[in-house]
CSV table of C-alpha atoms and ligand atoms in Angstrom, one decimal:
chain,number,residue,atom,x,y,z
A,20,MET,CA,136.5,104.8,83.6
A,21,SER,CA,136.6,108.2,85.4
A,22,LYS,CA,138.1,111.1,83.5
A,23,LEU,CA,141.8,111.7,84.0
A,24,THR,CA,142.9,115.2,85.0
A,25,THR,CA,146.2,116.4,83.6
A,26,LEU,CA,148.5,118.7,85.6
A,27,HIS,CA,147.9,121.4,83.0
A,28,GLU,CA,144.1,121.1,83.3
A,29,PHE,CA,144.4,121.2,87.1
A,30,ILE,CA,146.5,124.3,87.1
A,31,VAL,CA,144.1,126.1,84.8
A,32,ALA,CA,141.1,125.0,86.9
A,33,LYS,CA,142.8,126.2,90.1
A,34,GLN,CA,144.0,129.5,88.8
A,35,LYS,CA,141.3,131.5,90.5
A,36,ASP,CA,142.6,130.3,93.9
A,37,PHE,CA,146.0,132.0,93.3
A,38,PRO,CA,146.6,135.3,95.2
A,39,PHE,CA,147.4,137.1,91.9
A,40,ALA,CA,145.2,135.3,89.3
A,41,SER,CA,146.9,136.7,86.2
A,42,GLY,CA,148.0,133.3,84.9
A,43,GLU,CA,151.6,134.1,85.6
A,44,LEU,CA,152.0,131.5,88.4
A,45,SER,CA,150.1,129.0,86.2
A,46,ARG,CA,152.6,129.5,83.5
A,47,LEU,CA,155.5,129.2,86.0
A,48,LEU,CA,154.1,125.9,87.3
A,49,ASN,CA,153.9,124.6,83.7
A,50,ASP,CA,157.6,125.7,83.2
A,51,ILE,CA,158.5,123.6,86.2
A,52,ALA,CA,156.6,120.6,84.9
A,53,LEU,CA,158.5,120.9,81.6
A,54,ALA,CA,161.9,121.0,83.3
A,55,ALA,CA,160.8,118.1,85.6
A,56,LYS,CA,160.1,116.0,82.5
A,57,ILE,CA,163.5,116.8,81.0
A,58,VAL,CA,165.3,116.0,84.2
A,59,SER,CA,163.2,112.8,84.7
A,60,ASN,CA,164.3,111.6,81.3
A,61,ASP,CA,168.0,112.4,82.1
A,62,VAL,CA,167.7,110.6,85.5
A,63,ARG,CA,166.2,107.5,83.8
A,64,LYS,CA,169.2,107.4,81.5
A,65,ALA,CA,171.8,107.8,84.2
A,66,GLY,CA,173.2,104.3,84.1
A,67,LEU,CA,173.2,104.2,80.3
A,68,VAL,CA,175.1,107.3,79.5
A,69,ASP,CA,178.7,107.3,80.7
A,70,HIS,CA,179.1,111.0,80.6
A,71,ILE,CA,175.9,111.6,82.7
A,72,LEU,CA,176.8,109.2,85.5
A,73,GLY,CA,179.7,110.0,87.8
A,74,ALA,CA,181.4,113.0,89.4
A,75,GLN,CA,181.6,116.3,87.6
A,76,GLY,CA,185.0,117.0,89.1
A,77,GLY,CA,184.0,120.3,90.6
A,78,GLN,CA,182.8,121.3,94.1
A,79,ASN,CA,179.8,123.5,95.0
A,80,VAL,CA,179.9,126.3,97.5
A,81,GLN,CA,179.6,123.9,100.4
A,82,GLY,CA,182.6,121.8,99.4
A,83,GLU,CA,180.4,118.9,98.2
A,84,GLU,CA,181.3,117.0,95.1
A,85,GLN,CA,178.9,117.9,92.3
A,86,GLN,CA,177.5,115.0,90.3
A,87,LYS,CA,177.0,115.5,86.7
A,88,LEU,CA,173.2,115.1,87.1
A,89,ASP,CA,173.2,117.9,89.7
A,90,VAL,CA,174.5,120.2,87.1
A,91,VAL,CA,172.3,118.8,84.3
A,92,ALA,CA,169.2,119.4,86.6
A,93,ASP,CA,170.4,122.8,87.7
A,94,GLU,CA,170.8,123.9,84.1
A,95,ALA,CA,167.5,122.4,82.9
A,96,PHE,CA,165.5,124.3,85.6
A,97,ILE,CA,167.5,127.6,85.1
A,98,ARG,CA,166.8,127.4,81.4
A,99,ALA,CA,163.1,126.8,81.9
A,100,PHE,CA,162.9,129.8,84.3
A,101,GLU,CA,165.0,132.1,82.2
A,102,ASN,CA,163.0,131.4,79.1
A,103,GLY,CA,159.6,131.2,80.7
A,104,GLY,CA,159.3,134.9,81.3
A,105,GLU,CA,157.7,134.8,84.8
A,106,VAL,CA,160.9,134.6,86.9
A,107,CYS,CA,163.3,137.5,87.5
A,108,GLY,CA,165.9,135.5,89.4
A,109,ILE,CA,166.8,132.2,91.1
A,110,ALA,CA,168.9,130.8,93.8
A,111,SER,CA,170.0,127.1,93.8
A,112,GLU,CA,172.1,124.8,95.9
A,113,GLU,CA,174.5,124.5,93.0
A,114,ASN,CA,175.3,128.2,92.6
A,115,ASP,CA,177.3,130.2,95.2
A,116,ASP,CA,175.3,133.4,94.6
A,117,PHE,CA,171.8,134.0,93.3
A,118,LEU,CA,171.3,134.8,89.6
A,119,ALA,CA,169.4,137.9,88.5
A,120,PHE,CA,168.2,137.3,84.9
A,121,GLN,CA,169.3,140.0,82.6
A,122,SER,CA,166.8,140.1,79.8
A,123,ASP,CA,164.0,142.7,79.7
A,124,THR,CA,161.4,140.0,79.7
A,125,ALA,CA,162.9,138.3,82.8
A,126,LYS,CA,163.2,141.7,84.6
A,127,LYS,CA,159.4,142.0,84.2
A,128,GLY,CA,158.9,138.6,85.9
A,129,ASN,CA,157.2,138.9,89.2
A,130,TYR,CA,158.6,135.7,90.8
A,131,VAL,CA,161.8,134.3,92.2
A,132,VAL,CA,162.4,130.5,92.6
A,133,LEU,CA,164.8,128.9,95.1
A,134,PHE,CA,165.5,125.3,94.4
A,135,ASP,CA,167.5,122.2,95.1
A,136,PRO,CA,168.0,120.8,91.6
A,137,LEU,CA,168.8,117.2,92.8
A,138,ASP,CA,168.3,116.3,96.4
A,139,GLY,CA,169.9,113.1,97.6
A,140,SER,CA,172.5,113.2,94.9
A,141,SER,CA,174.7,110.7,96.7
A,142,ASN,CA,172.0,108.2,95.7
A,143,ILE,CA,172.3,108.7,91.9
A,144,ASP,CA,175.1,106.2,91.4
A,145,VAL,CA,173.3,103.5,93.4
A,146,ASN,CA,169.9,103.8,91.7
A,147,VAL,CA,168.0,105.1,94.7
A,148,SER,CA,165.3,107.8,94.6
A,149,ILE,CA,166.3,111.4,94.2
A,150,GLY,CA,164.3,114.6,93.6
A,151,THR,CA,164.0,118.3,92.9
A,152,ILE,CA,162.6,120.7,95.6
A,153,PHE,CA,161.4,124.2,94.8
A,154,SER,CA,160.1,127.3,96.5
A,155,ILE,CA,158.4,130.3,94.8
A,156,TYR,CA,158.0,133.9,96.1
A,157,ARG,CA,156.7,137.1,94.7
A,158,ARG,CA,159.6,139.5,94.2
A,159,ILE,CA,160.0,142.5,96.6
A,160,SER,CA,162.1,144.6,94.3
A,161,PRO,CA,160.3,146.7,91.7
A,162,ASN,CA,159.1,145.1,88.5
A,163,GLY,CA,161.4,145.9,85.6
A,164,THR,CA,164.6,145.9,87.7
A,165,LEU,CA,167.2,143.2,88.5
A,166,ALA,CA,166.3,140.7,91.2
A,167,THR,CA,168.0,141.4,94.6
A,168,LEU,CA,169.2,139.3,97.5
A,169,ASP,CA,166.2,140.6,99.5
A,170,ASP,CA,163.9,138.9,97.0
A,171,MET,CA,165.7,135.6,97.9
A,172,LEU,CA,165.8,136.1,101.7
A,173,GLN,CA,162.1,136.1,102.5
A,174,SER,CA,160.8,134.0,105.3
A,175,GLY,CA,159.0,130.7,104.4
A,176,GLU,CA,155.6,132.2,105.3
A,177,GLN,CA,155.8,134.4,102.2
A,178,GLN,CA,156.0,131.5,99.8
A,179,VAL,CA,153.2,131.6,97.2
A,180,ALA,CA,153.9,128.0,96.0
A,181,ALA,CA,156.3,125.2,96.7
A,182,GLY,CA,156.7,121.6,95.6
A,183,TYR,CA,159.0,118.7,94.7
A,184,VAL,CA,159.5,116.2,92.0
A,185,LEU,CA,160.5,112.7,93.1
A,186,TYR,CA,162.3,110.6,90.5
A,187,GLY,CA,161.4,107.3,92.2
A,188,SER,CA,159.8,104.1,91.0
A,189,SER,CA,157.7,106.6,89.1
A,190,THR,CA,158.1,110.3,88.7
A,191,ILE,CA,155.7,112.3,90.8
A,192,LEU,CA,155.2,116.1,91.1
A,193,VAL,CA,153.7,117.3,94.4
A,194,TYR,CA,152.9,121.0,95.0
A,195,THR,CA,150.9,123.5,97.0
A,196,THR,CA,149.8,127.0,96.3
A,197,GLY,CA,148.5,127.3,99.9
A,198,ASN,CA,145.2,125.6,99.2
A,199,GLY,CA,146.1,122.0,100.0
A,200,VAL,CA,148.5,119.6,98.5
A,201,ASN,CA,148.1,117.6,95.3
A,202,GLY,CA,150.3,115.0,93.5
A,203,PHE,CA,150.7,114.2,89.8
A,204,THR,CA,152.3,111.1,88.4
A,205,LEU,CA,154.2,111.2,85.1
A,206,ASP,CA,153.1,108.8,82.4
A,207,PRO,CA,156.5,108.5,80.6
A,208,ALA,CA,154.9,107.1,77.5
A,209,ILE,CA,153.1,110.3,76.6
A,210,GLY,CA,155.1,112.8,78.8
A,211,GLU,CA,152.0,113.9,80.7
A,212,PHE,CA,151.5,114.4,84.5
A,213,PHE,CA,148.1,113.1,85.7
A,214,LEU,CA,146.5,113.9,89.0
A,215,SER,CA,147.1,110.7,91.1
A,216,HIS,CA,147.2,112.0,94.7
A,217,PRO,CA,144.4,114.6,95.2
A,218,GLU,CA,144.2,116.6,98.4
A,219,MET,CA,147.0,114.8,100.2
A,220,ARG,CA,146.8,114.7,104.0
A,221,MET,CA,149.6,113.7,106.3
A,222,PRO,CA,148.3,111.2,109.0
A,223,GLU,CA,148.3,113.0,112.4
A,224,ASN,CA,150.4,110.1,113.8
A,225,GLY,CA,152.5,107.4,112.3
A,226,ARG,CA,155.0,104.6,113.1
A,227,ILE,CA,158.0,105.5,110.9
A,228,TYR,CA,161.0,107.5,112.1
A,229,SER,CA,163.7,108.7,109.7
A,230,VAL,CA,167.0,109.8,111.1
A,231,ASN,CA,170.7,109.1,110.3
A,232,GLU,CA,171.3,106.9,113.4
A,233,GLY,CA,175.0,107.1,112.8
A,234,ASN,CA,174.7,110.5,114.5
A,235,LEU,CA,172.7,109.2,117.5
A,236,ASN,CA,175.4,109.7,120.1
A,237,ASP,CA,175.7,113.3,119.1
A,238,PHE,CA,171.9,114.0,119.6
A,239,GLU,CA,170.9,116.1,122.6
A,240,PRO,CA,169.2,114.2,125.5
A,241,THR,CA,165.6,115.1,124.6
A,242,LEU,CA,166.0,113.8,121.1
A,243,ARG,CA,167.8,110.7,122.2
A,244,ALA,CA,164.9,110.0,124.6
A,245,TYR,CA,162.5,110.4,121.7
A,246,ILE,CA,164.4,107.9,119.6
A,247,SER,CA,164.3,105.5,122.5
A,248,TYR,CA,160.6,106.0,122.7
A,249,CYS,CA,160.3,105.2,119.0
A,250,GLN,CA,162.2,102.0,119.5
A,251,SER,CA,160.3,100.9,122.6
A,252,ASN,CA,156.9,99.3,123.3
A,253,GLU,CA,155.8,102.5,125.2
A,254,ASN,CA,154.6,104.4,122.1
A,255,GLN,CA,150.9,104.4,121.0
A,256,THR,CA,151.4,101.3,118.8
A,257,GLY,CA,152.7,99.1,121.7
A,258,LYS,CA,155.7,98.0,119.5
A,259,PRO,CA,158.8,99.7,118.1
A,260,TYR,CA,158.3,102.0,115.1
A,261,SER,CA,160.0,101.2,111.9
A,262,GLY,CA,163.3,103.0,111.1
A,263,ARG,CA,163.4,104.2,107.4
A,264,TYR,CA,166.2,106.4,106.1
A,265,ILE,CA,166.8,106.7,102.4
A,266,GLY,CA,169.3,109.6,102.6
A,267,SER,CA,167.2,111.6,100.1
A,268,LEU,CA,165.2,114.0,102.2
A,269,VAL,CA,162.6,114.4,99.4
A,270,ALA,CA,162.0,110.6,99.3
A,271,ASP,CA,161.9,110.2,103.0
A,272,PHE,CA,159.5,113.1,103.3
A,273,HIS,CA,157.2,111.8,100.5
A,274,ARG,CA,156.9,108.4,102.2
A,275,ASN,CA,156.2,110.0,105.5
A,276,LEU,CA,153.6,112.3,104.0
A,277,ILE,CA,151.7,109.4,102.6
A,278,LYS,CA,152.1,106.9,105.5
A,279,GLY,CA,152.7,109.1,108.5
A,280,GLY,CA,156.1,109.5,110.0
A,281,ILE,CA,158.8,111.9,111.2
A,282,TYR,CA,162.1,112.9,109.6
A,283,ILE,CA,164.7,114.5,111.9
A,284,TYR,CA,168.1,116.0,111.0
A,285,PRO,CA,169.1,118.0,114.1
A,286,ALA,CA,172.2,120.2,114.6
A,287,VAL,CA,175.1,117.9,115.4
A,288,PRO,CA,178.8,118.6,115.9
A,289,SER,CA,179.6,117.6,112.3
A,290,ALA,CA,176.8,120.0,111.1
A,291,PRO,CA,176.5,122.5,114.0
A,292,GLN,CA,173.8,124.6,112.3
A,293,GLY,CA,172.0,121.5,111.0
A,294,ARG,CA,172.7,119.7,107.6
A,295,LEU,CA,169.7,120.8,105.6
A,296,ARG,CA,169.3,124.2,103.8
A,297,LEU,CA,166.5,126.5,105.0
A,298,LEU,CA,165.7,128.2,101.7
A,299,TYR,CA,165.5,125.4,99.2
A,300,GLU,CA,165.0,122.2,101.3
A,301,CYS,CA,163.3,123.0,104.6
A,302,ASN,CA,161.0,125.9,103.7
A,303,PRO,CA,159.3,124.3,100.6
A,304,LEU,CA,158.8,121.0,102.4
A,305,ALA,CA,157.6,122.8,105.6
A,306,PHE,CA,154.9,124.6,103.5
A,307,ILE,CA,153.8,121.3,102.0
A,308,ALA,CA,153.8,119.6,105.4
A,309,GLU,CA,151.6,122.3,107.0
A,310,GLN,CA,149.3,122.4,104.1
A,311,ALA,CA,148.8,118.6,104.5
A,312,GLY,CA,148.2,118.9,108.3
A,313,GLY,CA,151.8,118.2,109.4
A,314,LEU,CA,154.4,120.2,111.2
A,315,ALA,CA,157.9,121.4,110.6
A,316,THR,CA,160.3,123.0,113.1
A,317,ASP,CA,163.9,123.4,113.9
A,318,GLY,CA,163.3,121.6,117.2
A,319,LYS,CA,162.0,124.8,118.8
A,320,ASN,CA,160.7,127.2,116.2
A,321,ARG,CA,158.3,126.9,113.3
A,322,ILE,CA,160.5,126.7,110.1
A,323,LEU,CA,158.3,129.0,108.1
A,324,GLU,CA,158.8,131.9,110.6
A,325,ILE,CA,162.6,131.9,110.5
A,326,LYS,CA,164.0,135.0,108.9
A,327,PRO,CA,166.8,134.0,106.6
A,328,SER,CA,170.1,135.9,106.6
A,329,GLN,CA,172.1,133.8,104.0
A,330,LEU,CA,171.2,131.9,100.8
A,331,HIS,CA,172.7,128.6,101.9
A,332,GLN,CA,171.8,128.9,105.5
A,333,ARG,CA,171.4,125.5,107.3
A,334,VAL,CA,169.0,124.6,110.0
A,335,GLY,CA,168.0,121.7,112.3
A,336,PHE,CA,164.9,120.0,110.8
A,337,TYR,CA,162.0,118.1,112.4
A,338,ILE,CA,159.2,117.4,109.9
A,339,GLY,CA,156.3,115.1,109.7
A,340,SER,CA,153.1,114.0,111.3
A,341,LYS,CA,151.8,116.6,113.8
A,342,GLN,CA,151.8,114.5,116.9
A,343,MET,CA,155.2,113.0,116.2
A,344,VAL,CA,156.9,116.3,115.7
A,345,GLU,CA,155.3,117.7,118.9
A,346,LYS,CA,156.4,114.6,120.9
A,347,ALA,CA,160.0,114.8,119.4
A,348,MET,CA,160.2,118.5,120.5
A,349,GLY,CA,159.3,117.3,124.0
A,350,LEU,CA,155.9,119.1,124.0
B,425,LIG,P1,171.8,117.1,98.6
B,425,LIG,O1,172.0,115.8,97.9
B,425,LIG,O2,170.9,118.0,97.9
B,425,LIG,O3,173.1,117.8,99.1
B,425,LIG,O4,171.0,116.8,100.0
B,425,LIG,C1,171.4,115.7,100.8
B,425,LIG,C2,170.6,115.8,102.1
B,425,LIG,C3,169.3,115.1,102.2
B,425,LIG,O5,168.7,114.8,101.0
B,425,LIG,C4,169.6,113.9,103.0
B,425,LIG,O6,168.4,113.6,103.8
B,425,LIG,C5,170.7,114.3,103.8
B,425,LIG,O7,171.4,115.2,103.1
B,425,LIG,C6,171.6,113.1,104.1
B,425,LIG,O8,172.6,113.4,104.9
B,425,LIG,P2,173.5,112.3,105.7
B,425,LIG,O9,174.2,111.6,104.6
B,425,LIG,O10,174.4,113.1,106.6
B,425,LIG,O11,172.5,111.4,106.4
B,426,LIG,MN1,169.3,118.4,99.1
B,427,LIG,MN1,171.1,118.8,95.9
């Protein structure tokens, strides 16, 4: 039997690849793994524990109903970052404003993390895959001070690491530090992530398209033409592609990363800027897609080059296999 590599061993072995090889980013990634295990455990109990399943009763800044597990996950990750010592501030989908951590230790942290604690949360109550998405930056503000909004509003190109945790049929953590993409599956019996998907590559082309087709009539003509192409015999496979739409971006992306495919959520009248959030949904997945050989755009521009102006900014999103994204953009 070949030797198993734990996430911790992998992070330590790769530390020399990091832009600032002081061990801080390694510790931060381990903090994320710890929070991921806690949330995974909560997600697995969702149907059992009455007070975990169901609506929290509040609304987040975007007027969406918060599920209890959204809040549980948000708090678990915030706690891990606040106590870990490497992070000076965070922004998350579930908090209107960013949080600047107040302790002296946290003020000396060199990183900020932007995250979606639970993506696809409308799927919690129906036992369908959900996930956590995260994006890590070096702070711009001076070490020793409070984190600022400018620390949060960096363009995706500045990310030093990004990843996601998918609570699916198993729990998998996938991340990049800019040297390729690797995936680690959680063995729940012993609470350890093991390297299961080394050096992940997104196939250049695929035969899966993922869109909310309920919005089809609102798509602009180029995109409608692309969807018709996917459904026709005129594509490179000579038969219609398969439509697959889970409604959890992170799960749709993970499948397309492995099998080849495209996910599209364009701007539509009901979401005129797009549905998905640039800072904690699109940027981290765009970084991973590019590192795996894929592409991510807003339909025209590369996602990672967009200069953000707001924490909860939305954007149209085309992500997936390189040739499919190019074709969908009409190139
Ligand atoms: P979140 O649960 O974090 O708010 O994100 C939901 C997102 C994304 O995961 C999913 O692909 C998309 O919203 C689904 O939107 P529609 O229901 O409009 O298809
Ligand atoms: Mn989300
Ligand atoms: Mn969410």
